[in-house]
JSON list of C-alpha atoms in Angstrom, two decimals:
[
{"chain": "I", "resi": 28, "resn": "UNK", "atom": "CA", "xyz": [2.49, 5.70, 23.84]},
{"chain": "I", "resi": 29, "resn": "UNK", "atom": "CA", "xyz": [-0.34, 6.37, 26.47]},
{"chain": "I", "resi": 30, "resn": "UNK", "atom": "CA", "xyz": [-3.58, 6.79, 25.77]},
{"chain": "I", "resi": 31, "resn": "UNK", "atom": "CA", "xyz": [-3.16, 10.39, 27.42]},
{"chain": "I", "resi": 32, "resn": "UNK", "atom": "CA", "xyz": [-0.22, 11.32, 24.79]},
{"chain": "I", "resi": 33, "resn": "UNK", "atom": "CA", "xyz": [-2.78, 9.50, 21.62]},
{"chain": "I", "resi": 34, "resn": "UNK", "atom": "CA", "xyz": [-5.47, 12.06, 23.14]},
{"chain": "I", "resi": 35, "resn": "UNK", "atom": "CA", "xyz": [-2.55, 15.17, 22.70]},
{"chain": "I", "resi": 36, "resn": "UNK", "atom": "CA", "xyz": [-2.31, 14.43, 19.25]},
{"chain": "I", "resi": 37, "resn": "UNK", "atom": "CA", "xyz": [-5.43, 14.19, 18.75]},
{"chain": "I", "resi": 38, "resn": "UNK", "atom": "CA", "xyz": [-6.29, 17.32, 19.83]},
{"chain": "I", "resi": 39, "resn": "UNK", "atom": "CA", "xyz": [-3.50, 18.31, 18.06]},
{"chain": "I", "resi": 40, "resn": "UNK", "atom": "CA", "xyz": [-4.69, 16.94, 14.50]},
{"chain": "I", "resi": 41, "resn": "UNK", "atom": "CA", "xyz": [-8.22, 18.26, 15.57]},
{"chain": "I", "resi": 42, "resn": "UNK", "atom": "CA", "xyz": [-6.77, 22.01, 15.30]},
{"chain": "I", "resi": 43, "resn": "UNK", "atom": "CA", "xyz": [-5.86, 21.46, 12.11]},
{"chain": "I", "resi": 44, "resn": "UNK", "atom": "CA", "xyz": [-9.55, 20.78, 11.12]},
{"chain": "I", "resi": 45, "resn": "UNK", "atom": "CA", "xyz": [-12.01, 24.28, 10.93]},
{"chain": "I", "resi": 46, "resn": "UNK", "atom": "CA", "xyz": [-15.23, 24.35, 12.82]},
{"chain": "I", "resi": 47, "resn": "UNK", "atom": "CA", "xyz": [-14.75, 20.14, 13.54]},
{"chain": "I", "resi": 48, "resn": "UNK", "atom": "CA", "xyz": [-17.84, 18.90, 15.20]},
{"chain": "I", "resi": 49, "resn": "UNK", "atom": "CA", "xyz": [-16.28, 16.41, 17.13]},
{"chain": "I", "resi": 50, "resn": "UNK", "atom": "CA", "xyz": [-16.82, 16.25, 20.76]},
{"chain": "I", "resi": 51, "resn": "UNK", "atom": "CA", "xyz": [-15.67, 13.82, 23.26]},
{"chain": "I", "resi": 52, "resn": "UNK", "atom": "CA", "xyz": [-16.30, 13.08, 27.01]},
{"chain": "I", "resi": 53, "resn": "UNK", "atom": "CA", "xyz": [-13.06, 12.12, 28.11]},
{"chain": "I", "resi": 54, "resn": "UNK", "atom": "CA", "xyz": [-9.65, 10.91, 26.61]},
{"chain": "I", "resi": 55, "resn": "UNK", "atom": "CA", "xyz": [-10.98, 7.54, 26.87]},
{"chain": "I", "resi": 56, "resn": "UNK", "atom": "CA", "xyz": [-13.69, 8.41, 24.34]},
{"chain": "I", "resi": 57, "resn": "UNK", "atom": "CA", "xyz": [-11.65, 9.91, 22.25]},
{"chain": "I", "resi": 58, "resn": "UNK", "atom": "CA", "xyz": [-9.22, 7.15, 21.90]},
{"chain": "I", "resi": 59, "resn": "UNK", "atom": "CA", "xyz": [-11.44, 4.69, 21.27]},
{"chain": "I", "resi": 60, "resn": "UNK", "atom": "CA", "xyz": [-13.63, 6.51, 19.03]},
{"chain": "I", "resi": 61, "resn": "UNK", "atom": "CA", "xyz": [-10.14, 7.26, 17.00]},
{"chain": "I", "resi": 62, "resn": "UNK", "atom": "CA", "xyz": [-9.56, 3.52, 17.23]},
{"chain": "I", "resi": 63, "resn": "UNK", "atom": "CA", "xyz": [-12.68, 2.42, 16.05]},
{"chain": "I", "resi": 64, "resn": "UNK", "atom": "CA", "xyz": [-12.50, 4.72, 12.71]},
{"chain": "I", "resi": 65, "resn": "UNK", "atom": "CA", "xyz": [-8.86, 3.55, 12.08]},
{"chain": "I", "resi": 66, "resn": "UNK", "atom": "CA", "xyz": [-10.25, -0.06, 12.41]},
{"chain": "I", "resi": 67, "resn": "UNK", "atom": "CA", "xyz": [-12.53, 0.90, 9.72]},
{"chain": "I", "resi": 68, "resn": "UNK", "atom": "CA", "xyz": [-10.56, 2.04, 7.38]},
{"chain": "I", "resi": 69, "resn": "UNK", "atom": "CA", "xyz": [-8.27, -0.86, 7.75]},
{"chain": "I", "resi": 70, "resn": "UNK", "atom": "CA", "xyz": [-11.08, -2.97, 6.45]},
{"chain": "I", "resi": 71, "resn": "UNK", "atom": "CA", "xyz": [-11.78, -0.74, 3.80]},
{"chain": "I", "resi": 72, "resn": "UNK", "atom": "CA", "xyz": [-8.63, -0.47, 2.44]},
{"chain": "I", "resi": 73, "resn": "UNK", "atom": "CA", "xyz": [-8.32, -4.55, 2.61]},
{"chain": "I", "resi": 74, "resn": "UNK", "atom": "CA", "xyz": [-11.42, -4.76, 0.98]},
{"chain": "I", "resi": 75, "resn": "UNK", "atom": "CA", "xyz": [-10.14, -2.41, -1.60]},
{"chain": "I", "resi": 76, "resn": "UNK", "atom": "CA", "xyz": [-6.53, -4.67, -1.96]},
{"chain": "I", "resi": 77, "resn": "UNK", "atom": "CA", "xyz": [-8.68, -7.67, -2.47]},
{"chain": "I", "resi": 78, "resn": "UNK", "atom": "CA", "xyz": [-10.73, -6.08, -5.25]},
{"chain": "I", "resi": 79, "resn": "UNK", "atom": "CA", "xyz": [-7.51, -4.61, -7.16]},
{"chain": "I", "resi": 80, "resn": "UNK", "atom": "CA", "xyz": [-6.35, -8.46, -6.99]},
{"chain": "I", "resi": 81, "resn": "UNK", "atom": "CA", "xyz": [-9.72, -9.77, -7.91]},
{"chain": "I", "resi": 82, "resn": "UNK", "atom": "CA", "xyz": [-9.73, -7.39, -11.20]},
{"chain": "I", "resi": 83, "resn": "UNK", "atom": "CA", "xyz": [-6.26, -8.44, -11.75]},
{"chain": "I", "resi": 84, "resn": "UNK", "atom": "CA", "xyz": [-6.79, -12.38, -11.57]},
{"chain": "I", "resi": 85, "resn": "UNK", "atom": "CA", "xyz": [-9.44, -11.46, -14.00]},
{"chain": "I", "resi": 86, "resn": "UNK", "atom": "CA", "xyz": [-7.42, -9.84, -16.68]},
{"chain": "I", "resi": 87, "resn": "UNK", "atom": "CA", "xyz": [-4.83, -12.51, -16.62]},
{"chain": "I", "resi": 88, "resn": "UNK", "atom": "CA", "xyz": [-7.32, -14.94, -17.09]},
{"chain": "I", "resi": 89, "resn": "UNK", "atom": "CA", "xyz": [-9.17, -13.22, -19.96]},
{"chain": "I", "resi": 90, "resn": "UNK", "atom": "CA", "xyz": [-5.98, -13.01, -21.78]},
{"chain": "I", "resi": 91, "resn": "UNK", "atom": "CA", "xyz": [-5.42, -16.42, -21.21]}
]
């Protein structure tokens, strides 16, 4: 995909939101700006994995 047709659907998804206060410059803005949030909650949800596997390692070893 281009970053043009990422922008599309963007806009598209962005239709689907009422009174969304997002505003962007240009489609390279946009795109990046999506990027950067996606990065984010890529982290967040490996963070999260690694805590469900922390708790995890701890109940096995508390039942020993």
């Amino acid at each position: 995909e281009t970053p043009e047709m990422i922008a599309v659907r963007i806009d598209q998804m962005l239709n689907d939101i009422p009174d969304h206060r997002f505003q962007f410059n240009s489609n390279r803005e946009k795109v990046e700006a999506i990027h950067n949030v996606m990065q984010h909650l890529q982290s967040r949800a490996r963070q999260s994995v690694d805590r469900m596997i922390q708790h995890i390692d701890n109940i096995d070893r508390s039942r020993g």
